[in-house]
PDB file of C-alpha atoms in Angstrom:
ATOM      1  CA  UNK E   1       0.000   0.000   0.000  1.00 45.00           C
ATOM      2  CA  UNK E   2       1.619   3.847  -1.115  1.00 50.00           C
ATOM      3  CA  UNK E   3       0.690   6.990  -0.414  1.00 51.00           C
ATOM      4  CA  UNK E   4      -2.048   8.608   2.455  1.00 49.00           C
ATOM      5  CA  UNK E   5      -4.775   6.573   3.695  1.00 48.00           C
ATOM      6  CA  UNK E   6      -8.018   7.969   1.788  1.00 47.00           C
ATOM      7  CA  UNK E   7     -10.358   8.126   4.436  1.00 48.00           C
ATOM      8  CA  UNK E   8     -10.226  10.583   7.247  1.00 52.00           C
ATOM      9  CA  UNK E   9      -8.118   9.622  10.555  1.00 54.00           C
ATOM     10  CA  UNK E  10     -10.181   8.510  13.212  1.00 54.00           C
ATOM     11  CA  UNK E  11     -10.071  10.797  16.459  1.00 67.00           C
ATOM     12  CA  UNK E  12     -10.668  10.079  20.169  1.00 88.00           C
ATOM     13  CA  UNK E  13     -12.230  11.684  22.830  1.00 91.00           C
ATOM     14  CA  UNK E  14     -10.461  12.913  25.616  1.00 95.00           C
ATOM     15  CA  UNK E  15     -13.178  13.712  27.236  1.00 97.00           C
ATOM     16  CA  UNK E  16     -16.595  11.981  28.436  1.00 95.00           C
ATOM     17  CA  UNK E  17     -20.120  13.200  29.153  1.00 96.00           C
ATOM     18  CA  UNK E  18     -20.903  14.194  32.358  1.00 97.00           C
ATOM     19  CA  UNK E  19     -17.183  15.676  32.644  1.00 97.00           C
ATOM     20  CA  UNK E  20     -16.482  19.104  34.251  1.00 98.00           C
ATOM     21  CA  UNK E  21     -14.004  20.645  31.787  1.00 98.00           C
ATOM     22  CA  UNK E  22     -12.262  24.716  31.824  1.00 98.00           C
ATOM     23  CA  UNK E  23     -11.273  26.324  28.570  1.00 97.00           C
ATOM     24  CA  UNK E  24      -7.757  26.785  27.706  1.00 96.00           C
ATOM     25  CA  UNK E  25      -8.042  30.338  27.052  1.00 94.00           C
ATOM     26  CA  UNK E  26     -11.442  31.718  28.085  1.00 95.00           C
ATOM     27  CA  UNK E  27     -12.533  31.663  31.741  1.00 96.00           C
ATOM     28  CA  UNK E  28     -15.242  29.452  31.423  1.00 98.00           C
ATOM     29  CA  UNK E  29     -15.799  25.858  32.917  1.00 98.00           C
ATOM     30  CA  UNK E  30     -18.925  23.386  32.082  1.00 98.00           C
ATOM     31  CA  UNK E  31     -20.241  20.141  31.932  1.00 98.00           C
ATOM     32  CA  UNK E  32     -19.967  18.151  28.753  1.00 98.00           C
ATOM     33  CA  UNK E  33     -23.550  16.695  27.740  1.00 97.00           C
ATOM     34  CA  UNK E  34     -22.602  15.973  24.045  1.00 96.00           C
ATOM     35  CA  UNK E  35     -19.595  15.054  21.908  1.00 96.00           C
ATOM     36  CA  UNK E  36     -19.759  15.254  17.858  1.00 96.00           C
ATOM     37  CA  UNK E  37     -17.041  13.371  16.538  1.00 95.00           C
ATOM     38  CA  UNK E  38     -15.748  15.850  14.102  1.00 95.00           C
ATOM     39  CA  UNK E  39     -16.813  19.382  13.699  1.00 97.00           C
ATOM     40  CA  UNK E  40     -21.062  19.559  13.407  1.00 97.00           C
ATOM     41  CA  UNK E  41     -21.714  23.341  13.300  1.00 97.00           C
ATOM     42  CA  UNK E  42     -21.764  25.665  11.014  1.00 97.00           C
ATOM     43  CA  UNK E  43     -19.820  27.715   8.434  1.00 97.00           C
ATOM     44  CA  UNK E  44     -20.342  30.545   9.924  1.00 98.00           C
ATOM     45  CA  UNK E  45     -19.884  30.129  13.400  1.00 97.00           C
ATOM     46  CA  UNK E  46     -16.331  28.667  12.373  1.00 97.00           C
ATOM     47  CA  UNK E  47     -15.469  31.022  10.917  1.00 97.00           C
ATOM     48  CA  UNK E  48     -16.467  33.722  13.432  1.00 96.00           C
ATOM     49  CA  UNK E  49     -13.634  32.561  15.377  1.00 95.00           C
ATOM     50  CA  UNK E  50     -10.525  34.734  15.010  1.00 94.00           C
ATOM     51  CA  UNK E  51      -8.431  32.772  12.460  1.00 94.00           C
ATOM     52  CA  UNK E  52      -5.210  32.824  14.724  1.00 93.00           C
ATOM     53  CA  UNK E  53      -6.954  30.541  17.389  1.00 92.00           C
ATOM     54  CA  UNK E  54      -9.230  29.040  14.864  1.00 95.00           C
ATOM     55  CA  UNK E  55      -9.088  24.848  15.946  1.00 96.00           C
ATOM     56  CA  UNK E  56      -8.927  22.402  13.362  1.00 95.00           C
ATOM     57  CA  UNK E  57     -12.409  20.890  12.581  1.00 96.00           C
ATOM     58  CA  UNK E  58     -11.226  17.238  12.216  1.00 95.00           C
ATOM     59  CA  UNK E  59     -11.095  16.857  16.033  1.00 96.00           C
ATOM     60  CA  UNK E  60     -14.098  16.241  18.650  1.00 97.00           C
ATOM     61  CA  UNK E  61     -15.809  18.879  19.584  1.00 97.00           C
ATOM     62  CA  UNK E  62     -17.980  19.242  23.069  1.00 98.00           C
ATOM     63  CA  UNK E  63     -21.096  20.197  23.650  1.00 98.00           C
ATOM     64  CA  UNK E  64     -21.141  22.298  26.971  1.00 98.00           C
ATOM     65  CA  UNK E  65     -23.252  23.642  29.776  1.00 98.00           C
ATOM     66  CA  UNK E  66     -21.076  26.696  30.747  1.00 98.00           C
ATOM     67  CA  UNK E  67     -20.563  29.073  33.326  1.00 98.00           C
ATOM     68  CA  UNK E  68     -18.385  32.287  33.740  1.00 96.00           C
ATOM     69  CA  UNK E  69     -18.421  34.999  36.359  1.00 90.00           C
ATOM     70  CA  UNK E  70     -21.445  36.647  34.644  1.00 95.00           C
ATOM     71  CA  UNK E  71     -23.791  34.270  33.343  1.00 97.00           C
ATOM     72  CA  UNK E  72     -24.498  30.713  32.144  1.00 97.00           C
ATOM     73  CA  UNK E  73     -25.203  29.324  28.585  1.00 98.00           C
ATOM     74  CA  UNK E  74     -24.119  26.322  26.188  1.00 98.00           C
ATOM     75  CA  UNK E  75     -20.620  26.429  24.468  1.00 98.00           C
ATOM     76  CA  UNK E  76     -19.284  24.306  21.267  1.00 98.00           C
ATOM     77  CA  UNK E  77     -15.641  23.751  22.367  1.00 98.00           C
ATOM     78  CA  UNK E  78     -12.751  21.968  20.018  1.00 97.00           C
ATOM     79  CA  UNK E  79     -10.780  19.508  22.351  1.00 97.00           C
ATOM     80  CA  UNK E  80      -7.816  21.301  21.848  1.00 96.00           C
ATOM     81  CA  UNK E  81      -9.437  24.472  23.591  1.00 97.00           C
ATOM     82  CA  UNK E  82     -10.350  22.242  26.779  1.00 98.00           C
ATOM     83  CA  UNK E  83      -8.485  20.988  30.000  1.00 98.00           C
ATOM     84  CA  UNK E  84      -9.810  19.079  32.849  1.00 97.00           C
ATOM     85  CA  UNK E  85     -10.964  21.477  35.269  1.00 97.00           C
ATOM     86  CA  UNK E  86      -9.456  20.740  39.155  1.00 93.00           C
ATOM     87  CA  UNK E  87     -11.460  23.250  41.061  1.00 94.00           C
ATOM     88  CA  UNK E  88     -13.965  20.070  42.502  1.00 93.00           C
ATOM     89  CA  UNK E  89     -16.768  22.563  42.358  1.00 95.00           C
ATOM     90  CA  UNK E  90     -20.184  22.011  40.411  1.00 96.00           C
ATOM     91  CA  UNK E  91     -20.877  24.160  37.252  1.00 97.00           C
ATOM     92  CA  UNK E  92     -23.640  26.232  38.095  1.00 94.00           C
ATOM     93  CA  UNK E  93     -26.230  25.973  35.209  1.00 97.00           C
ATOM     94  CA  UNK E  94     -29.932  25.959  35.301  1.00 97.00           C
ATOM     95  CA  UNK E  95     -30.582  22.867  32.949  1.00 97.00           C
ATOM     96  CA  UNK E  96     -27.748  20.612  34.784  1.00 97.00           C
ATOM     97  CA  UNK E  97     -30.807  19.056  36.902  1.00 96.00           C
ATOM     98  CA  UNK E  98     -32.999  18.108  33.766  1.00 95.00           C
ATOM     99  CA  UNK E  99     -29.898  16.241  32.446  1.00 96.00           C
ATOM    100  CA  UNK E 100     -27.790  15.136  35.073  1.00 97.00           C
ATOM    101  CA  UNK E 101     -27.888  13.867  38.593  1.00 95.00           C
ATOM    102  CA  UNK E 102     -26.212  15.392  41.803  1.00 93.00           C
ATOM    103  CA  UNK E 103     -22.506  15.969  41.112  1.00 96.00           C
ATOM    104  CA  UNK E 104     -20.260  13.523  42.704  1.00 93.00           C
ATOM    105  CA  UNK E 105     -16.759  13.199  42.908  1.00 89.00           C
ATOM    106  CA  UNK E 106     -15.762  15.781  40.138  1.00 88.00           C
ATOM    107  CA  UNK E 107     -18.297  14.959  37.730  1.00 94.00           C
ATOM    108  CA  UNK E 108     -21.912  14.266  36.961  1.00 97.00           C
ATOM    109  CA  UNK E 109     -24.064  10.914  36.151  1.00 94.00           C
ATOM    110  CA  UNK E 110     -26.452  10.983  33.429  1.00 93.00           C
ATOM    111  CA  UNK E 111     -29.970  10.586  34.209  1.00 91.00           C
ATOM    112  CA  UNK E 112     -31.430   7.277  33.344  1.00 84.00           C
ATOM    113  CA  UNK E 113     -33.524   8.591  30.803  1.00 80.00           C
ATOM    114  CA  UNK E 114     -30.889  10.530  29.078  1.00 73.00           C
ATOM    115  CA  UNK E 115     -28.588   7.289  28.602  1.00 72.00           C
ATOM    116  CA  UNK E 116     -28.998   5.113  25.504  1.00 64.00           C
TER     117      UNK E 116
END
């Protein structure tokens, strides 16, 4: 066999659902409740991000329910943009409850009837 493989390379997932994660250059911290294998969003929204720390798209990228100082809402983070967070403190968002369970031990459980 010559030459590159034709089909894309296969990435992993550092990171798993139910996760508290930080960003790597933003202050903001969440819980992970999805994970798209490659890049799912749109054109535009990629390209809204400053080119000089624009990620790659063939990477996973997270699904997040976020927090900052100011407010809460639900981020689309690259996993090169993400480090486990070590603060051992629950992310503060309003729609953690309808998804997860109480968190223990530096992360959060799916609910049963979120799990398939």
């Amino acid at each position: 066999m010559t030459g590159a493989p034709s089909f894309p390379l296969v990435s992993h997932a550092h990171f798993a659902i139910g996760e508290v994660v930080r960003h790597r250059i933003f202050e903001f911290r969440g819980v992970i409740f999805d994970v798209d294998p490659t890049f799912a969003n749109t054109e535009e929204w990629y390209q809204a991000i400053p080119e000089e720390i624009r990620p790659s798209k063939d990477q996973p990228f997270y699904h997040l329910l976020a927090e900052n100082g100011e407010s809460s809402y639900v981020a689309y983070v690259s996993q090169q943009n993400l480090l486990p967070d070590e603060s051992d403190e629950p992310v503060d968002h309003p729609a953690i409850s309808g998804i997860f369970g109480p968190y223990k031990e530096g992360r959060y459980e799916l609910r049963r009837e979120h799990r398939h």
